[in-house]
XYZ file of C-alpha atoms in Angstrom:
776
model
C 36.359 -21.201 -59.825
C 38.064 -18.753 -60.936
C 40.749 -18.881 -58.490
C 40.285 -22.345 -58.062
C 41.897 -23.009 -61.254
C 44.777 -21.671 -60.831
C 46.612 -22.824 -58.174
C 48.148 -25.038 -59.790
C 48.815 -29.233 -58.254
C 51.031 -28.946 -54.763
C 53.325 -31.863 -53.902
C 52.400 -34.535 -51.121
C 54.587 -31.806 -48.788
C 53.040 -28.563 -49.737
C 49.122 -30.835 -49.230
C 50.781 -30.609 -45.922
C 51.983 -28.030 -45.443
C 48.323 -25.831 -46.533
C 46.299 -28.662 -44.650
C 48.500 -27.132 -41.717
C 47.642 -23.275 -42.451
C 44.186 -24.668 -42.876
C 43.762 -26.305 -39.468
C 46.083 -23.135 -38.481
C 42.779 -21.048 -40.083
C 39.746 -22.744 -38.591
C 41.508 -22.520 -35.588
C 41.487 -19.696 -35.141
C 38.000 -18.827 -36.567
C 37.226 -21.255 -33.811
C 39.001 -19.498 -31.318
C 38.071 -15.736 -32.315
C 34.768 -16.792 -33.003
C 32.916 -15.967 -29.382
C 34.975 -12.413 -28.966
C 33.015 -12.381 -32.644
C 30.279 -13.636 -30.775
C 30.479 -11.240 -27.288
C 30.226 -8.284 -29.022
C 27.722 -8.664 -31.339
C 26.038 -9.357 -27.837
C 27.334 -6.328 -26.347
C 25.966 -4.270 -29.093
C 22.412 -6.259 -29.079
C 22.334 -4.879 -25.730
C 23.506 -1.245 -25.898
C 20.755 -0.813 -28.457
C 18.400 -2.744 -25.407
C 19.929 0.165 -22.647
C 19.064 3.017 -25.521
C 15.399 1.413 -26.156
C 14.704 1.769 -22.691
C 15.659 4.854 -22.051
C 14.335 6.577 -24.833
C 10.780 4.527 -23.543
C 11.245 6.626 -20.481
C 11.670 9.906 -21.676
C 8.639 8.540 -24.587
C 10.689 9.501 -27.598
C 9.001 6.792 -29.631
C 10.161 7.440 -32.842
C 13.901 7.778 -32.011
C 12.674 4.929 -30.106
C 11.427 2.933 -33.331
C 13.981 3.968 -34.994
C 16.549 2.319 -33.389
C 15.272 -0.786 -32.168
C 14.057 -1.682 -35.762
C 17.013 -1.046 -36.720
C 18.538 -3.382 -34.421
C 15.642 -6.338 -35.272
C 16.963 -6.296 -38.374
C 20.183 -6.521 -37.391
C 20.023 -9.053 -35.079
C 16.356 -10.999 -36.101
C 18.204 -14.348 -37.830
C 20.362 -14.547 -34.838
C 17.929 -14.346 -32.670
C 16.412 -16.440 -34.975
C 18.736 -19.395 -34.940
C 19.300 -18.977 -31.075
C 15.235 -19.291 -30.408
C 14.424 -22.183 -32.763
C 15.995 -25.426 -30.811
C 14.679 -24.061 -27.578
C 12.236 -26.638 -25.144
C 12.657 -25.071 -22.740
C 14.123 -21.135 -20.715
C 17.851 -21.320 -21.045
C 19.541 -23.349 -17.117
C 20.292 -20.612 -15.244
C 23.864 -19.172 -15.368
C 23.418 -19.366 -18.746
C 21.573 -17.019 -20.116
C 24.596 -15.000 -21.105
C 25.075 -17.577 -24.107
C 21.302 -16.404 -25.763
C 21.858 -13.038 -25.116
C 21.415 -11.961 -28.438
C 17.800 -13.499 -28.583
C 17.478 -12.508 -25.642
C 17.899 -8.887 -26.935
C 15.986 -8.637 -30.415
C 12.187 -9.930 -28.397
C 12.861 -7.394 -25.458
C 13.468 -4.781 -28.520
C 10.033 -6.495 -29.993
C 8.933 -6.280 -26.123
C 9.870 -1.807 -25.661
C 8.211 -2.155 -29.092
C 4.890 -2.701 -28.553
C 4.163 -1.518 -25.300
C 5.670 1.710 -26.583
C 2.743 1.942 -29.469
C 0.104 0.519 -27.303
C 1.064 4.469 -25.412
C 0.518 5.644 -27.844
C -3.260 4.235 -27.977
C -1.783 1.911 -31.536
C -3.354 -1.222 -29.784
C -3.404 -3.558 -33.334
C 0.765 -2.659 -34.116
C 1.067 -3.200 -30.509
C -0.588 -6.956 -30.356
C 0.930 -7.673 -33.913
C 4.231 -7.319 -32.337
C 3.569 -8.817 -28.531
C 2.862 -11.605 -30.920
C 5.832 -11.677 -32.529
C 7.358 -12.770 -29.185
C 5.300 -15.364 -28.242
C 5.261 -17.093 -32.261
C 9.049 -16.912 -32.389
C 10.848 -15.916 -28.647
C 8.623 -18.386 -26.126
C 11.580 -18.407 -24.322
C 13.283 -15.671 -24.505
C 14.058 -13.539 -20.833
C 14.314 -9.988 -19.863
C 16.670 -9.377 -16.997
C 14.979 -6.586 -13.758
C 17.807 -4.585 -12.619
C 16.384 -6.383 -9.103
C 18.204 -8.548 -10.492
C 15.870 -11.295 -11.706
C 14.827 -12.409 -14.839
C 11.596 -12.710 -16.099
C 9.631 -14.776 -19.508
C 9.092 -11.821 -22.197
C 5.982 -14.562 -23.769
C 4.558 -14.393 -21.046
C 3.913 -10.542 -19.661
C 3.517 -10.220 -23.792
C 0.373 -12.472 -23.061
C -0.892 -11.309 -20.347
C -0.271 -8.007 -21.673
C -2.826 -9.095 -24.893
C -5.424 -10.540 -22.219
C -5.031 -6.408 -20.728
C -5.641 -4.951 -24.202
C -8.960 -6.758 -24.443
C -9.673 -6.786 -20.740
C -9.609 -2.977 -21.092
C -7.541 -2.874 -17.582
C -5.732 -4.795 -15.259
C -5.576 -8.659 -14.335
C -8.353 -9.743 -12.119
C -5.982 -11.127 -9.385
C -6.830 -14.492 -8.937
C -9.831 -16.051 -6.861
C -9.713 -18.022 -3.677
C -9.105 -21.245 -4.527
C -6.657 -23.347 -2.959
C -4.930 -26.786 -3.714
C -6.383 -29.165 -1.150
C -3.883 -29.762 0.696
C -2.836 -33.944 0.631
C -1.204 -35.587 3.787
C 2.261 -37.819 4.491
C 0.892 -41.285 4.547
C 3.321 -42.777 6.463
C 4.083 -46.293 5.987
C 7.389 -46.763 8.420
C 7.554 -43.757 11.152
C 10.608 -45.264 12.392
C 11.727 -47.658 16.151
C 13.681 -44.977 18.469
C 13.466 -40.656 18.864
C 15.508 -39.389 18.658
C 17.610 -41.787 16.853
C 21.338 -43.278 19.294
C 23.542 -43.711 16.676
C 26.851 -44.980 19.099
C 24.185 -48.355 19.332
C 24.751 -48.749 15.740
C 28.474 -46.893 14.362
C 31.136 -45.002 15.621
C 31.546 -40.772 15.331
C 35.234 -40.116 14.950
C 36.818 -36.245 15.415
C 33.850 -35.145 16.263
C 34.664 -30.504 16.680
C 37.241 -31.506 14.060
C 37.299 -31.042 10.479
C 37.929 -34.681 10.123
C 34.591 -36.194 11.530
C 32.733 -38.865 9.838
C 30.461 -41.238 11.524
C 31.032 -44.725 10.895
C 28.068 -47.090 10.350
C 27.980 -50.214 11.763
C 24.584 -51.995 12.297
C 22.692 -49.914 8.711
C 20.007 -52.515 9.178
C 19.178 -51.658 12.778
C 20.033 -48.010 11.578
C 16.979 -48.428 9.158
C 14.033 -49.942 11.591
C 15.460 -46.421 14.043
C 14.538 -44.197 11.645
C 12.301 -45.736 9.644
C 11.015 -44.620 5.602
C 12.717 -41.913 3.838
C 15.643 -41.145 6.705
C 18.667 -41.814 5.982
C 19.842 -45.116 5.426
C 15.765 -46.675 5.959
C 15.814 -47.019 2.140
C 13.919 -49.595 1.629
C 10.970 -49.080 3.514
C 9.310 -47.277 1.067
C 9.361 -50.113 -2.162
C 6.719 -51.694 0.277
C 5.332 -48.643 0.801
C 1.382 -49.180 -0.478
C 1.331 -45.368 -1.490
C 4.403 -45.687 -2.845
C 3.788 -48.549 -5.172
C 0.170 -46.611 -5.887
C 2.057 -43.868 -7.096
C 5.963 -45.277 -8.105
C 4.745 -46.098 -12.544
C 3.579 -41.748 -12.084
C 6.441 -40.932 -10.327
C 8.789 -39.976 -13.367
C 6.390 -37.308 -15.573
C 6.883 -35.536 -11.906
C 9.221 -33.148 -11.834
C 10.605 -33.049 -8.461
C 11.011 -29.166 -7.423
C 7.847 -28.151 -9.562
C 6.442 -30.646 -6.348
C 7.918 -29.476 -3.864
C 6.551 -26.351 -3.607
C 2.834 -27.464 -4.173
C 0.146 -28.552 -1.203
C 0.339 -32.349 -2.729
C 3.113 -32.630 0.559
C 2.515 -36.576 0.179
C 3.200 -36.982 -3.693
C 6.432 -35.100 -3.170
C 7.380 -36.997 -0.164
C 6.786 -39.788 -2.687
C 9.406 -37.555 -5.798
C 11.423 -36.069 -3.393
C 12.998 -39.896 -2.027
C 13.667 -40.493 -6.213
C 14.513 -37.453 -7.578
C 18.390 -37.483 -8.651
C 19.358 -34.422 -6.313
C 22.095 -34.827 -4.076
C 22.204 -37.048 -0.829
C 21.513 -34.102 1.669
C 19.672 -31.896 -0.507
C 17.253 -34.798 -1.096
C 16.709 -35.844 3.198
C 16.613 -32.113 3.311
C 13.365 -31.133 1.720
C 11.862 -34.814 2.988
C 12.631 -33.056 6.490
C 10.696 -30.117 5.063
C 7.443 -32.786 3.738
C 7.662 -33.974 7.014
C 7.101 -31.549 8.562
C 4.458 -29.676 6.828
C 2.948 -32.426 6.993
C 2.293 -32.984 11.203
C 5.235 -35.748 11.435
C 7.791 -33.568 13.632
C 9.430 -36.411 15.332
C 10.250 -38.295 11.947
C 11.095 -34.144 10.376
C 13.973 -33.550 13.470
C 14.877 -37.130 12.728
C 15.530 -36.592 9.038
C 17.328 -32.757 9.732
C 19.334 -34.782 12.212
C 21.319 -36.578 9.767
C 22.331 -34.881 8.011
C 23.845 -33.391 10.950
C 25.163 -37.040 11.531
C 26.173 -37.849 7.295
C 26.741 -35.066 5.048
C 27.390 -31.746 7.062
C 29.391 -31.404 4.988
C 27.433 -30.856 2.047
C 26.469 -27.645 0.084
C 23.706 -27.121 -2.569
C 22.946 -22.731 -4.747
C 20.626 -20.302 -4.335
C 19.267 -19.171 -7.093
C 21.497 -15.688 -6.595
C 23.945 -19.004 -6.998
C 25.873 -18.260 -3.490
C 26.100 -21.782 -1.720
C 23.591 -22.831 0.742
C 24.848 -25.246 3.501
C 22.388 -27.749 4.072
C 24.682 -28.715 7.508
C 23.801 -25.648 8.717
C 20.533 -25.275 7.895
C 19.601 -28.194 9.597
C 20.891 -27.105 12.934
C 18.270 -24.610 13.428
C 15.751 -25.524 11.549
C 15.969 -28.872 15.048
C 16.984 -25.999 17.385
C 13.318 -23.754 16.196
C 11.034 -27.199 15.759
C 12.143 -28.627 19.583
C 11.534 -24.758 20.378
C 8.275 -24.645 19.043
C 7.438 -27.915 20.613
C 7.762 -27.974 24.344
C 6.283 -30.562 24.975
C 8.574 -32.958 23.319
C 11.541 -32.360 25.920
C 13.860 -32.209 24.069
C 16.908 -29.470 23.042
C 20.301 -30.105 20.866
C 23.079 -30.255 22.975
C 27.240 -28.854 21.391
C 25.540 -29.708 17.620
C 27.895 -27.016 15.840
C 28.890 -26.498 12.073
C 31.830 -23.887 11.850
C 32.578 -22.729 7.940
C 36.255 -21.927 7.059
C 36.312 -20.044 4.143
C 32.380 -19.817 3.502
C 32.250 -16.587 2.587
C 33.237 -16.155 -0.829
C 30.504 -18.396 -3.874
C 34.077 -20.930 -3.813
C 33.072 -23.829 -2.420
C 36.321 -25.251 -3.489
C 38.013 -23.907 -0.653
C 35.932 -23.912 2.235
C 36.621 -26.624 5.499
C 33.771 -28.287 8.531
C 34.078 -28.466 11.982
C 31.642 -30.376 12.691
C 30.621 -31.582 16.059
C 26.756 -33.585 14.540
C 25.553 -32.925 18.897
C 22.814 -34.505 19.898
C 19.008 -35.049 20.957
C 18.912 -35.070 24.903
C 16.225 -34.266 27.313
C 15.131 -31.259 28.845
C 13.515 -31.346 33.226
C 10.303 -30.889 33.094
C 10.720 -28.222 35.364
C 12.887 -26.022 32.362
C 10.396 -27.046 29.756
C 7.713 -25.284 31.048
C 9.785 -21.828 32.675
C 11.283 -21.684 28.464
C 8.076 -22.524 27.374
C 6.126 -18.888 28.118
C 9.258 -16.984 27.662
C 10.233 -15.315 23.957
C 13.936 -16.052 25.410
C 15.719 -17.570 27.463
C 17.261 -15.348 30.131
C 22.050 -15.023 30.486
C 23.821 -12.823 31.328
C 21.386 -9.924 33.070
C 23.453 -8.173 35.674
C 27.118 -7.534 36.743
C 28.125 -6.071 33.280
C 29.898 -3.178 33.037
C 30.406 -0.856 29.599
C 34.205 -1.970 28.189
C 33.656 0.886 24.567
C 31.988 3.268 24.704
C 31.561 5.517 21.566
C 28.811 7.821 20.889
C 26.951 11.635 22.718
C 23.616 11.669 22.386
C 23.541 8.268 20.656
C 25.481 6.152 21.468
C 27.268 2.396 20.993
C 28.112 0.403 24.197
C 29.854 -2.308 24.471
C 30.183 -4.721 27.910
C 32.694 -7.475 29.314
C 30.371 -9.791 28.177
C 30.569 -9.234 25.041
C 27.131 -8.007 24.659
C 26.622 -4.935 23.000
C 24.050 -1.874 23.196
C 22.583 1.045 21.157
C 21.709 3.870 23.896
C 19.912 7.323 23.232
C 20.065 9.537 27.222
C 21.864 6.526 27.646
C 18.815 4.528 27.954
C 18.412 0.875 25.901
C 16.865 1.595 22.637
C 15.863 -0.749 20.382
C 16.189 -0.704 16.328
C 12.397 -1.319 15.424
C 12.028 -0.021 11.604
C 10.022 -0.842 8.422
C 11.591 0.538 5.002
C 9.013 3.073 4.338
C 8.681 3.648 -0.066
C 5.180 4.432 -0.069
C 4.893 5.072 -4.017
C 2.109 5.575 -5.116
C 0.288 2.804 -8.302
C 0.989 3.739 -11.857
C 3.862 5.472 -10.288
C 7.427 3.548 -11.321
C 11.035 4.390 -11.871
C 11.242 1.996 -15.370
C 9.071 4.998 -16.878
C 10.111 7.704 -15.075
C 7.087 8.946 -13.501
C 7.835 7.864 -9.370
C 7.306 10.958 -6.727
C 8.855 12.597 -4.183
C 6.593 11.056 -0.945
C 8.631 13.498 1.040
C 6.786 15.959 -1.247
C 3.628 14.596 -3.134
C 1.241 16.070 -2.689
C -2.181 14.803 -5.462
C -5.508 16.414 -4.255
C -3.629 19.427 -3.764
C -4.831 20.659 -0.399
C -1.429 21.558 1.091
C -0.794 18.407 3.100
C 1.476 14.947 2.368
C -0.626 12.686 1.078
C 0.941 9.334 2.053
C 2.473 10.253 5.291
C -1.363 12.591 7.108
C -3.770 11.524 4.780
C -3.399 7.668 5.099
C -6.663 5.758 5.812
C -7.969 1.697 7.168
C -10.056 0.761 4.663
C -11.989 -1.888 7.554
C -13.551 -4.483 6.127
C -11.895 -4.202 2.749
C -14.569 -3.296 -0.089
C -12.385 -0.379 -1.490
C -13.365 2.312 -0.649
C -13.862 4.927 2.537
C -16.815 4.556 4.095
C -18.221 7.280 6.475
C -16.530 5.768 9.758
C -13.185 5.402 7.971
C -11.148 8.988 9.039
C -8.173 9.750 7.323
C -5.202 8.906 9.921
C -1.808 9.153 8.612
C 1.022 6.941 8.967
C 2.649 7.764 10.513
C 0.159 7.804 13.287
C -0.774 3.772 12.118
C 3.529 3.311 12.016
C 2.925 4.381 16.375
C 0.471 2.332 16.623
C 1.785 -0.354 15.058
C 5.624 0.186 17.733
C 7.870 1.499 14.820
C 10.476 3.703 16.484
C 12.694 4.432 13.108
C 12.311 4.288 9.523
C 14.908 3.942 6.960
C 15.204 6.347 4.487
C 17.536 7.313 1.739
C 18.973 10.146 0.086
C 18.561 9.726 -3.442
C 17.835 9.830 -5.812
C 15.375 11.516 -4.296
C 16.070 14.840 -2.229
C 14.045 14.268 1.179
C 11.991 17.268 3.193
C 13.537 17.311 6.456
C 9.886 19.754 7.231
C 8.269 16.429 7.552
C 11.016 14.410 8.733
C 11.226 17.177 12.403
C 7.193 16.974 12.483
C 7.407 12.990 11.861
C 10.961 12.776 15.085
C 8.814 15.296 16.880
C 4.707 14.437 16.529
C 5.810 10.622 16.434
C 8.905 9.953 18.314
C 10.052 8.250 14.432
C 13.630 8.831 14.038
C 15.048 8.196 10.278
C 18.248 5.754 9.536
C 19.333 7.654 6.839
C 21.440 5.610 3.132
C 23.444 6.866 0.462
C 23.500 3.675 -2.237
C 27.677 3.833 -2.478
C 27.546 3.345 -6.128
C 25.404 0.346 -5.970
C 22.904 0.897 -9.076
C 25.512 3.500 -10.003
C 23.347 5.545 -7.356
C 26.071 8.843 -6.744
C 29.134 7.479 -8.362
C 27.803 8.765 -11.611
C 28.552 5.501 -13.563
C 26.492 4.330 -16.307
C 23.973 0.679 -16.570
C 26.717 -0.279 -18.708
C 29.764 -0.518 -16.848
C 28.392 -0.008 -13.267
C 29.946 1.240 -10.411
C 34.460 0.955 -10.601
C 35.193 0.577 -6.669
C 38.752 1.247 -7.674
C 37.642 4.184 -10.164
C 38.891 7.047 -8.790
C 36.448 9.312 -10.514
C 33.788 7.004 -8.843
C 34.967 7.767 -6.254
C 35.575 11.314 -5.700
C 31.617 11.463 -6.296
C 30.890 9.233 -4.450
C 32.373 10.375 -1.422
C 31.192 14.943 -2.723
C 27.305 12.112 -2.414
C 28.243 11.239 1.306
C 29.638 14.681 2.410
C 26.565 16.844 0.532
C 24.531 13.825 3.054
C 26.162 14.160 6.697
C 26.356 18.817 6.173
C 22.336 18.507 5.254
C 21.021 16.512 7.695
C 24.251 16.386 10.222
C 22.602 18.887 12.958
C 18.906 16.889 12.137
C 17.743 14.986 15.987
C 16.164 13.080 13.970
C 18.717 11.190 12.455
C 20.096 8.304 14.124
C 22.666 6.006 12.828
C 24.452 6.890 8.390
C 23.343 4.126 6.412
C 26.479 2.835 3.699
C 24.815 0.789 0.479
C 22.620 -1.615 -0.115
C 23.177 -4.835 -1.183
C 26.074 -3.730 -3.084
C 28.452 -7.411 -2.829
C 25.441 -9.247 -4.805
C 26.123 -6.147 -7.806
C 23.660 -5.386 -10.571
C 25.111 -1.626 -11.572
C 28.855 -1.879 -9.182
C 32.122 -3.909 -9.321
C 31.946 -5.518 -5.763
C 31.028 -8.669 -5.942
C 33.878 -8.929 -8.676
C 35.909 -7.059 -6.270
C 34.918 -7.115 -2.617
C 37.781 -5.951 -1.613
C 37.975 -2.729 -2.515
C 34.381 -1.987 -2.477
C 34.762 -2.421 1.631
C 38.216 -0.707 1.917
C 36.201 2.102 0.052
C 33.360 2.029 2.509
C 35.653 2.264 5.488
C 37.185 5.473 3.725
C 33.119 7.024 3.538
C 32.146 5.861 6.636
C 36.024 7.478 8.425
C 34.468 10.906 5.684
C 31.021 10.816 7.854
C 33.183 10.627 11.395
C 35.746 13.489 10.227
C 31.893 15.780 9.460
C 29.251 14.586 12.150
C 29.614 16.104 15.935
C 26.736 14.103 16.998
C 29.438 11.046 16.427
C 26.626 8.702 15.184
C 27.145 4.830 14.294
C 28.081 4.408 10.241
C 26.986 1.078 9.525
C 27.033 -0.804 6.195
C 24.315 -2.888 4.490
C 25.336 -5.391 3.258
C 23.940 -9.352 1.458
C 23.839 -11.632 3.938
C 26.939 -12.757 5.259
C 28.672 -12.431 1.787
C 32.923 -11.791 2.063
C 31.803 -11.060 5.383
C 35.807 -12.348 6.545
C 36.249 -9.690 3.632
C 34.373 -6.893 5.581
C 36.544 -7.264 8.699
C 39.755 -6.850 7.342
C 38.862 -3.584 6.201
C 36.115 -2.688 7.886
C 37.564 -1.617 11.050
C 35.905 1.515 11.318
C 32.660 1.019 9.928
C 30.354 0.096 13.609
C 28.057 -2.051 12.303
C 27.346 -5.374 10.511
C 23.903 -4.878 8.794
C 23.105 -7.324 6.376
C 19.792 -7.392 3.637
C 18.536 -11.329 4.709
C 16.067 -13.729 3.688
C 16.317 -17.064 5.419
C 12.915 -18.546 5.602
C 10.373 -18.139 8.998
C 13.269 -19.783 11.321
C 15.517 -16.149 11.644
C 18.358 -15.960 10.877
C 20.605 -18.769 11.613
C 24.198 -18.522 12.628
C 24.187 -15.212 11.182
C 24.402 -13.365 14.375
C 27.739 -15.882 15.843
C 29.726 -15.796 12.851
C 29.242 -11.842 12.671
C 30.784 -12.284 16.564
C 33.858 -14.266 16.011
C 34.734 -12.991 12.615
C 34.389 -9.700 12.622
C 33.244 -8.660 16.360
C 30.829 -5.918 15.431
C 27.227 -5.160 16.878
C 24.309 -6.263 14.036
C 21.048 -5.053 12.176
C 19.150 -6.990 10.028
C 18.605 -3.576 7.815
C 15.227 -5.954 5.733
C 14.359 -8.995 6.680
C 10.518 -9.902 5.291
C 8.119 -12.111 2.976
C 5.163 -11.423 0.753
C 1.498 -12.110 1.418
C 0.872 -13.557 -1.258
C 1.558 -17.269 -2.807
C -0.331 -19.847 -5.174
C -2.532 -21.475 -4.211
C -3.153 -20.528 -0.609
C -6.271 -18.281 0.427
C -5.446 -14.932 1.155
C -6.332 -15.526 4.824
C -3.555 -18.725 4.351
C -0.751 -16.140 3.142
C -1.255 -13.095 5.457
C -1.092 -15.859 8.363
C 2.260 -17.566 7.067
C 3.402 -13.733 6.636
C 2.466 -12.485 10.414
C 3.781 -15.584 11.484
C 7.066 -15.537 9.506
C 8.244 -11.578 10.751
C 6.924 -13.317 13.825
C 9.981 -15.893 14.353
C 12.511 -13.142 11.903
C 11.714 -11.082 14.778
C 12.172 -12.624 18.291
C 15.906 -14.067 17.172
C 15.955 -10.481 17.299
C 14.747 -9.992 20.105
C 16.649 -12.852 21.476
C 19.988 -12.407 20.168
C 19.855 -9.032 21.582
C 21.940 -7.490 25.187
C 21.341 -9.742 27.744
C 19.961 -12.969 25.416
C 21.550 -15.552 23.144
C 24.861 -14.180 20.690
C 23.862 -10.793 22.963
C 25.077 -8.272 19.774
C 21.446 -7.134 17.663
C 20.740 -4.365 17.623
C 17.702 -4.894 16.052
C 15.742 -5.482 13.233
C 14.274 -3.442 9.836
C 11.073 -4.711 8.631
C 10.162 -4.538 4.613
C 8.151 -3.039 4.062
C 4.925 -0.849 5.337
C 3.411 -0.808 1.689
C 3.210 -3.350 -1.035
C 4.906 -1.142 -3.892
C 2.629 -2.487 -7.273
C 6.518 -1.437 -9.912
C 8.279 -4.043 -8.262
C 6.734 -6.964 -11.004
C 6.376 -5.040 -13.827
C 3.028 -2.927 -14.383
C 2.644 -0.569 -12.116
C -0.627 -0.229 -13.349
C -1.623 -3.636 -11.757
C -0.743 -6.032 -8.839
C 1.330 -8.525 -10.008
C 0.739 -11.779 -9.462
C 3.228 -13.735 -11.122
C 6.242 -16.095 -9.538
C 9.468 -13.923 -9.853
C 12.819 -15.939 -8.704
C 12.878 -18.923 -6.447
C 13.128 -18.028 -2.424
C 12.097 -19.433 1.109
C 8.554 -17.961 1.486
C 5.113 -20.036 1.285
C 5.416 -21.148 -1.934
C 9.278 -20.902 -3.194
C 8.857 -18.018 -5.527
C 8.812 -14.709 -4.619
C 6.437 -12.031 -4.865
C 7.838 -7.938 -5.546
C 5.272 -6.826 -5.018
C 3.255 -8.038 -1.941
C 5.479 -8.248 0.584
C 4.245 -4.378 1.775
C 2.501 -4.665 6.035
C 0.122 -3.001 4.046
C -1.781 -3.090 1.301
C -3.151 -1.330 -1.379
C -6.189 -2.653 -2.268
C -7.458 -2.496 -5.696
C -5.105 0.770 -6.337
C -8.168 3.118 -7.266
C -7.570 4.811 -4.116
C -3.292 4.625 -3.928
C -1.800 6.566 -2.461
C -4.760 6.756 -0.087
C -5.716 3.869 1.003
C -4.299 1.278 3.407
C -5.180 -2.127 4.535
C -3.932 -4.343 7.301
C -2.864 -7.279 7.046
C -1.976 -9.825 9.570
C 1.426 -8.991 10.315
C 0.367 -5.218 10.885
C -1.494 -6.683 14.427
C 2.467 -8.972 14.807
C 4.054 -6.285 15.055
C 1.582 -4.200 17.075
C 1.747 -6.845 19.238
C 5.479 -7.558 19.691
C 6.511 -3.619 19.354
C 4.545 -3.143 22.628
């Protein structure tokens, strides 16, 4: 007030000048605000990182000081951000709420630490603060997803009251309600040439022009473009119409009420191609196979250039997915007597996350009849026989273990000049209660919990045949190595980080059970090998990080190059997705360095074993092809659903001309609203479809460039979703599985029962027996 009194009156010109200065100052403040917030965010996140580290070391006194300081500094801002929220921030918007998330996470770490110190009442109070003040706060898991702090706090309180783990829900399946279709259309397949004109087939200028929309609508039937009329007269739609607006279309999509889902998706506010795809899937689940094929084909005809987005915010090309759905349905329903001829969608510039530079070369193909005798033949064959004779080797590399290419374009691995296809599995038999998050995860290659001088999981596991969680007299020790041999496994995927591998036990595994290892270095993923701090992550342009990673690789090769059980060297693990490294931001730098790493391996390995990258699906495949001439195999982790891997084989053949290994694939044996029998059957069917797709693109078949696959994984790992003492059954990220979600702790081919007999008990799931049949 005094200051204002001292300011003399100004003429109008000076008033305007002062107004301009005020506006300028306001603008500068406004522009500067994001930087202030960003700085504050970084500061709050540093507290969280420090708190997690201290919790792992159990340095509770220092931990509480750090947390209390963070809460004191940032709780006002956190509460301001939390107050207006009525739901979780949308995907990609989480960073705008990082202060809120960090404060809530600090409360959570504090509560967990108090609980571990048996200060139960104080722990409950801190959990309750999260529930009351920050119901939409989320913590980021380094494995790649956000999880609800409120949900975990509520579960923690229930556990405290129940003095133990939460029970896995009893099998109480939801009622399956199938679609009651009113109008199935007049044609199968639809003869699109009768109702319009195809222009530019096989070019980037493709389009289909409808001349007779009424006739086409009659032919397609309800729910299939351009038929929007039948829905209005459908008695079931009329009955449900008033309540549809209250239903979330994404939630109902993953339910077993296919009937309501069908009508909801017909009116859902989504892109036409996405609507049509999900309507096709609902029809398929309801047993309307012809209608589903027509709906998928409508996408190829009308919307081949469309895309959606995955949970990980990578593009999902609807038309390409539709092609392989049609092929799958026709192959598995040979009595229909049709095949999809000449359908293709070639995508130029489609290996990055930028959809604006995409160019589509489209041919929607057509459904044509198959002669009757061919239907019976293909029905009894796993793959369609092709190119089995007159092959000549045009490229060969390696000694005992060779990669060869034939004049037909096929690739094959030979061991001692005999064909070898990888029937591999990821093996990490972690004990219930252990977790890398709290530094308790032990090295399975040396773990001997009963101190009898025998390594636990490989030699002392036993099969709980009747699943009563008790070792009955007839349930003798058999060991994982023997179980895997009986299943048909010939290789395990292992990494030489972060634990030192027990070479003696790996030698025994090879000599007695004939199982090789695929040995890898993480190449800076999760900062392993680079020695970078987590917040910064591995920088593939950083000379110091590069030097550290090359030292790690050199150590691996020198230690294992003379071991006969090493089959392939692996580099990385989905580095292109980021998380602890910047390969997603600098893919060219990453792949150039990966090639440098491959050259180092080849200079050190006298046996010239193949070197493979382990990438994330086909993201940046074109960048790989350009920068990795010395990497022999394109390996990719891929979760594309129970229809196999669609066009992976042709894409790699066309873009990089390398052999392919699916280095990770699988499905959880859990899904909300299903019985345990249904869940295990789904997992088994998923694995079977994926394996047959791998097999049917090996040398002599399909694209001819498949070398095999690595199923994920041998044993359920209880630490992956949060509580290492509990088999967590809560949904994590969205995924192409039974109820539409990932359940990270349920990917095992074997389970650990109730966990009390870990690491010894094995409950063999349906998938185990499926592979036993496929791989033997």
